[in-house]
PDB file of C-alpha atoms and ligand atoms in Angstrom:
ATOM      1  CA  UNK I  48     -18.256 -72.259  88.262  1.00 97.00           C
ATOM      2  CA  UNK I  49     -19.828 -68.711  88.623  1.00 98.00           C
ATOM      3  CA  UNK I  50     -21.098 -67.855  84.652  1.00 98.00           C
ATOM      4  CA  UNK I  51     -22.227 -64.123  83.922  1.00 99.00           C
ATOM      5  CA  UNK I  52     -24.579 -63.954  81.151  1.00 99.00           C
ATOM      6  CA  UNK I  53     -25.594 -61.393  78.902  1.00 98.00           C
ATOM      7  CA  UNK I  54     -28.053 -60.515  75.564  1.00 98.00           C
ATOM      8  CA  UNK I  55     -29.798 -58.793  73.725  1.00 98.00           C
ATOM      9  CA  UNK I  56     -33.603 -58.764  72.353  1.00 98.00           C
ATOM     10  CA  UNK I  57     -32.972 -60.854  69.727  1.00 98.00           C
ATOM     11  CA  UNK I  58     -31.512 -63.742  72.431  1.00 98.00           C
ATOM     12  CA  UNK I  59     -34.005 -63.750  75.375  1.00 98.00           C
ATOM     13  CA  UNK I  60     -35.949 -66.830  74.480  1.00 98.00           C
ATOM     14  CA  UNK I  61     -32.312 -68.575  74.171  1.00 98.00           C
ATOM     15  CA  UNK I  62     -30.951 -67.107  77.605  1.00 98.00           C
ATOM     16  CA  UNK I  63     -34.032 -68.423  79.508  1.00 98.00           C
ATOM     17  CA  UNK I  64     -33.271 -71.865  78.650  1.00 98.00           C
ATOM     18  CA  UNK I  65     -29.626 -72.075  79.097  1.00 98.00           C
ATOM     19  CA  UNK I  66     -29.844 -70.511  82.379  1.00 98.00           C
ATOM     20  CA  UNK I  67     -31.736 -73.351  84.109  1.00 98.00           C
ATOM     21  CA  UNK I  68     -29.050 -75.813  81.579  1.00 98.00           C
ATOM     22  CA  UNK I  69     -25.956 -74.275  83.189  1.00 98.00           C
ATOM     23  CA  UNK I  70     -27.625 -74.433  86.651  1.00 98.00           C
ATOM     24  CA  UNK I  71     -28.679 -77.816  86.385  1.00 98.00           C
ATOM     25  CA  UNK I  72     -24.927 -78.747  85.889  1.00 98.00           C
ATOM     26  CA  UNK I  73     -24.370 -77.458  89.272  1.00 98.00           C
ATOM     27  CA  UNK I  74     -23.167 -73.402  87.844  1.00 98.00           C
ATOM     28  CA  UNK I  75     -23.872 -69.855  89.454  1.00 98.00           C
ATOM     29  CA  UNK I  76     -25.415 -67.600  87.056  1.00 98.00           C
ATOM     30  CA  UNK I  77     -25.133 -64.044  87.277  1.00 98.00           C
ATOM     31  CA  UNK I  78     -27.790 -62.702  84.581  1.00 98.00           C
ATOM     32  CA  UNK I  79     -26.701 -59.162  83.636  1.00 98.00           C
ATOM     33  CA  UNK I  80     -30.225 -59.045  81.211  1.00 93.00           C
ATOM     34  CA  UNK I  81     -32.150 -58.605  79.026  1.00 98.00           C
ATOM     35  CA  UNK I  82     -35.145 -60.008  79.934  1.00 98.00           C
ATOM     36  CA  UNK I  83     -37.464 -58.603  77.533  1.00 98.00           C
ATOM     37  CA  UNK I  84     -38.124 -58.457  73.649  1.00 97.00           C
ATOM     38  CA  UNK I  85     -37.862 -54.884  73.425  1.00 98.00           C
ATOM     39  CA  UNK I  86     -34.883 -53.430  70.861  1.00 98.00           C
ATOM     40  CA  UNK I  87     -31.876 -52.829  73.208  1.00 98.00           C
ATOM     41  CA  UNK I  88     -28.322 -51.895  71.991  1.00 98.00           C
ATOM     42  CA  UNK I  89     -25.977 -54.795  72.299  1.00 98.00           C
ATOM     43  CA  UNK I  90     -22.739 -53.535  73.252  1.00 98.00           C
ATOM     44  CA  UNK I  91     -23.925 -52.374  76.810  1.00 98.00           C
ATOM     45  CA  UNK I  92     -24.435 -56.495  77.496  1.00 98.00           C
ATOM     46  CA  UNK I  93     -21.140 -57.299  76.309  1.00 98.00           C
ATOM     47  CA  UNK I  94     -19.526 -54.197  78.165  1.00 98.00           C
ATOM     48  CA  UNK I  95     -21.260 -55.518  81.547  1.00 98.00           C
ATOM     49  CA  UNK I  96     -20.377 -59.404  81.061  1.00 99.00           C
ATOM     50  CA  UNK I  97     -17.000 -58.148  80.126  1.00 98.00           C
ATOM     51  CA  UNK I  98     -16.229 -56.145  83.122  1.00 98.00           C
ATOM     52  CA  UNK I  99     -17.559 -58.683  85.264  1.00 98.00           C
ATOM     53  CA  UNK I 100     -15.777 -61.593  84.091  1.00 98.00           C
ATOM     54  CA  UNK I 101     -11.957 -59.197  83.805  1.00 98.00           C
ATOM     55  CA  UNK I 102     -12.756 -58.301  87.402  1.00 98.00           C
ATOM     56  CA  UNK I 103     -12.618 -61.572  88.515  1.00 98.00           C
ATOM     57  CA  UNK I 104     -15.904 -61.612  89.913  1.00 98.00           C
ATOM     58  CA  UNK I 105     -16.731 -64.781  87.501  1.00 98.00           C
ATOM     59  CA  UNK I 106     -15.072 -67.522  86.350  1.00 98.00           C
ATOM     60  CA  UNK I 107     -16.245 -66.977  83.060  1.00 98.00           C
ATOM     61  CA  UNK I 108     -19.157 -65.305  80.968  1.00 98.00           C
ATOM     62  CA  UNK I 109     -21.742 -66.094  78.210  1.00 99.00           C
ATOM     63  CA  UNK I 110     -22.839 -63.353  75.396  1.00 99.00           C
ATOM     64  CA  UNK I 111     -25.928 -64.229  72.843  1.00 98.00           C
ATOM     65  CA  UNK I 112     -27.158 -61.778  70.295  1.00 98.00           C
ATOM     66  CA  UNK I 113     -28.572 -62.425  66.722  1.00 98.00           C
ATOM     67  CA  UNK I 114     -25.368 -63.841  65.377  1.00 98.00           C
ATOM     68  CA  UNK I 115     -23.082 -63.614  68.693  1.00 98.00           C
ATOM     69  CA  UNK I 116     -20.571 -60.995  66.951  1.00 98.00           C
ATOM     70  CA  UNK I 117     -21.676 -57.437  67.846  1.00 98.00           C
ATOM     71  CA  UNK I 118     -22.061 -58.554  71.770  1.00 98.00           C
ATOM     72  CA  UNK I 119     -18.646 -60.147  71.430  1.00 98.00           C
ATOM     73  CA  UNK I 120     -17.233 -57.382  69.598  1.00 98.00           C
ATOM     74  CA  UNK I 121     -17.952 -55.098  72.695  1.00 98.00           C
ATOM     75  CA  UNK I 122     -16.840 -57.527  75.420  1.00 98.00           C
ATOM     76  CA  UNK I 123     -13.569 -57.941  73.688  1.00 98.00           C
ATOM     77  CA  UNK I 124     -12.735 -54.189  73.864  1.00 98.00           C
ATOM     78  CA  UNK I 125     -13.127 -54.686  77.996  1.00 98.00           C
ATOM     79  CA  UNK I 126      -9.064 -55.360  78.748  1.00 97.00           C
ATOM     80  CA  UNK I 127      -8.500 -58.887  79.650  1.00 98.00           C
ATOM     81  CA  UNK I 128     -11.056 -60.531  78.104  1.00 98.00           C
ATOM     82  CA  UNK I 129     -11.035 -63.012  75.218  1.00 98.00           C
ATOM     83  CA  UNK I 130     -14.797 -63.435  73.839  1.00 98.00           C
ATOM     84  CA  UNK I 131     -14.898 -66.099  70.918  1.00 98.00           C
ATOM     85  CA  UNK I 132     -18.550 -66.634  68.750  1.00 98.00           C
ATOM     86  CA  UNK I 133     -18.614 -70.018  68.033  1.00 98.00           C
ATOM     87  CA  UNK I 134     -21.590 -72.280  66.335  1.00 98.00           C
ATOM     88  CA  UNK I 135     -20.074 -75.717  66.993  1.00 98.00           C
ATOM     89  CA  UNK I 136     -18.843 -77.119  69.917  1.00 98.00           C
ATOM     90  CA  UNK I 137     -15.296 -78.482  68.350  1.00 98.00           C
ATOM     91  CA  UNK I 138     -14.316 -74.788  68.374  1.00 98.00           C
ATOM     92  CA  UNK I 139     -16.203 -74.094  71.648  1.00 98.00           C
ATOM     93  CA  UNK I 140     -13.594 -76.608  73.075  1.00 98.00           C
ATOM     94  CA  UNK I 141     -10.736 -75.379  71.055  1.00 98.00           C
ATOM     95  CA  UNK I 142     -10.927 -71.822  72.204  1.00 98.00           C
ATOM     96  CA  UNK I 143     -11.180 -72.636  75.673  1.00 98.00           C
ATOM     97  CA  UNK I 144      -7.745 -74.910  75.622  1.00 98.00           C
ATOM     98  CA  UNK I 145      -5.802 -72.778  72.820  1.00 98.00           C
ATOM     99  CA  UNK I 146      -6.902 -69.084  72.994  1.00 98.00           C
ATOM    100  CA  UNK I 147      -7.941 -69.646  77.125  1.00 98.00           C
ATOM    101  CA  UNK I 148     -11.106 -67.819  76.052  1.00 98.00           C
ATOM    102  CA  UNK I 149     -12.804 -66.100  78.651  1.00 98.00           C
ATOM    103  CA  UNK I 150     -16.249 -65.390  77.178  1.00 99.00           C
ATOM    104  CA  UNK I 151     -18.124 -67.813  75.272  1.00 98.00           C
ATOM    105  CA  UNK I 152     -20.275 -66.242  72.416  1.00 98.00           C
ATOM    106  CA  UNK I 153     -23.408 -67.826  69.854  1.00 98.00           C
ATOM    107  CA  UNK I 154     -26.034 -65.945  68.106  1.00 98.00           C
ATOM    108  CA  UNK I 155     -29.585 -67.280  68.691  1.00 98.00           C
ATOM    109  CA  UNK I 156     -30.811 -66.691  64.884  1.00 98.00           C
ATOM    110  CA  UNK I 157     -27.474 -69.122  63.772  1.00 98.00           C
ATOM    111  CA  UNK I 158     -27.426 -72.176  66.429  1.00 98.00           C
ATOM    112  CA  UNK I 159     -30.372 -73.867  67.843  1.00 98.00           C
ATOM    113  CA  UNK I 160     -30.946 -74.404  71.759  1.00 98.00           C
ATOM    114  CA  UNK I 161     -29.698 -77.854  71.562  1.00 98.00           C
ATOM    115  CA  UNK I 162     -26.477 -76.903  69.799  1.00 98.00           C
ATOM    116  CA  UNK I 163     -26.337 -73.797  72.118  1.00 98.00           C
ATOM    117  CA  UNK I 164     -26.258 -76.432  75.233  1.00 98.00           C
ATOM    118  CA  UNK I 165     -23.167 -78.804  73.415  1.00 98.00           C
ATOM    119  CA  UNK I 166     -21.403 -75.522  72.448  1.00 98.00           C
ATOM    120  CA  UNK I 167     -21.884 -74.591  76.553  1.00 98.00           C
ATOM    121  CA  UNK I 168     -20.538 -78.322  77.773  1.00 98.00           C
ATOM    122  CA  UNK I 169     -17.598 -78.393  75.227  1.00 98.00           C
ATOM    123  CA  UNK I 170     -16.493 -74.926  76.176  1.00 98.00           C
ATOM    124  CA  UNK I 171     -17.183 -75.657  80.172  1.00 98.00           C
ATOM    125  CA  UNK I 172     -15.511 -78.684  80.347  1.00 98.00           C
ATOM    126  CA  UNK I 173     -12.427 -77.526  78.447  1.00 98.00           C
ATOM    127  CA  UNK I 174      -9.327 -76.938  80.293  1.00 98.00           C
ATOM    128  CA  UNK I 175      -6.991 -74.163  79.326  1.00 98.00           C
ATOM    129  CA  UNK I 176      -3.845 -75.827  78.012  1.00 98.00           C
ATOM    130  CA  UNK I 177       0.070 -74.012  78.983  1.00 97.00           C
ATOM    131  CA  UNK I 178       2.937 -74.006  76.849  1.00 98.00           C
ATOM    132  CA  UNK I 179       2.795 -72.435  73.549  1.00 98.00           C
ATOM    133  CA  UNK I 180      -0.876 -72.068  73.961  1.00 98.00           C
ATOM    134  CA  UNK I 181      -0.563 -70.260  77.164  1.00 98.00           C
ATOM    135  CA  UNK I 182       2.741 -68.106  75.168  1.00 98.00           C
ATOM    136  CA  UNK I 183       0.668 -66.984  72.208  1.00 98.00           C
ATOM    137  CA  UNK I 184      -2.365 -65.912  75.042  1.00 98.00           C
ATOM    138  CA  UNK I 185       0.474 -63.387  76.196  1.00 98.00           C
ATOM    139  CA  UNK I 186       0.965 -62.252  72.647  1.00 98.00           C
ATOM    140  CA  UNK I 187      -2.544 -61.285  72.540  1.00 98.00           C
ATOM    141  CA  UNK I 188      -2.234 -59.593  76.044  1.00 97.00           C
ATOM    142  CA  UNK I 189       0.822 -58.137  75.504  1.00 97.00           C
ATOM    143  CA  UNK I 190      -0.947 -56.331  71.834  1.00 97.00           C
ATOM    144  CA  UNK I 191      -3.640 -55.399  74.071  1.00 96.00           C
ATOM    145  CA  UNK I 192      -1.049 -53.366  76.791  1.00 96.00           C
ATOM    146  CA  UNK I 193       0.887 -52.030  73.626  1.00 96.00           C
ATOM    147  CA  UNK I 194      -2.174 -50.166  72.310  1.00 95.00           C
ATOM    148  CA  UNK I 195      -3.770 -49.357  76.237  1.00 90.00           C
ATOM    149  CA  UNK I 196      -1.078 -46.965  76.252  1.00 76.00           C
TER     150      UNK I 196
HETATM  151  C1  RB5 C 230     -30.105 -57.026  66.685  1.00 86.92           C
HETATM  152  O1  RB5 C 230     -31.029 -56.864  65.672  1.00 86.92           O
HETATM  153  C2  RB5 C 230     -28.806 -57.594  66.100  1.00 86.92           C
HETATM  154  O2  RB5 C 230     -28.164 -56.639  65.347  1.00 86.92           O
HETATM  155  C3  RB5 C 230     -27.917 -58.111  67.202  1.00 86.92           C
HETATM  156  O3  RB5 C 230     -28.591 -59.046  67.981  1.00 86.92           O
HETATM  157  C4  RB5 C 230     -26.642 -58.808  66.781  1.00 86.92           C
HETATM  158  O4  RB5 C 230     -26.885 -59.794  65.825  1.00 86.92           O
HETATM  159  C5  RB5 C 230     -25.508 -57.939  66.429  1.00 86.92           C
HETATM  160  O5  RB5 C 230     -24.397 -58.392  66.163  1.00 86.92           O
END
């Protein structure tokens, strides 16, 4: 799959390892930054992984911030996209098949690397499920149309 992924300061030691992780399991990673430690405003992260994964230019995208909610909290006001912060990887998976998340968000002072990389497998090899799960999705879409207008 082609993953964009995004952070802040506060998530750059975290990014550099799960970049080489999510290659090593045979992904394209688009890196949209940062790559340094120096104090950088969140929501412009979340705004470029968002656009990038509603475009369709990847498959899906990965946000990481001190807790995972402000970057999330950005992406999720790009139309189209569904970012979920998750610490666990039962609700990694659970987002992916139920909500069809699109974005996949953690905070790097609440999970560990090693958590991090389960939280990335359970959410990657998820599949989206259809019926009422795929229904309710629409809901959400069809709020998010309401209120675009
Ligand atoms: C940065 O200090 C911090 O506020 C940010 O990484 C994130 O946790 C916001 O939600």
């Amino acid at each position: 799959m082609k993953i964009a992924i995004g952070n802040d300061h506060a998530a750059v030691d975290m990014k550099k390892e799960l970049i080489p992780f999510l290659e090593s399991l045979g992904h394209e990673v688009v890196n949209f930054g940062t790559d340094t430690k120096e104090s950088t405003p969140y929501p412009m992260y979340g705004e470029k992984v968002g656009e990038y994964v509603a475009s369709g230019q990847a498959d899906c995208g990965v946000l990481i911030c001190g807790t995972g909610v402000g970057i999330s909290l950005a992406a999720n006001k790009v139309p189209g996209i569904r970012a979920a912060v998750c610490s666990e990887p039962t609700t990694a998976r659970l987002v992916r098949e139920h909500n069809h998340a699109n974005i996949i968000a953690f905070g790097e002072r609440i999970v560990g690397v090693e958590t991090a990389k389960d939280i990335l497998l359970a959410y990657l090899n998820a599949t989206p499920l259809d019926g009422r799960h795929a229904e309710r999705v629409q809901m959400i879409m069809d709020i998010e149309a309401k209120h675009m207008k």
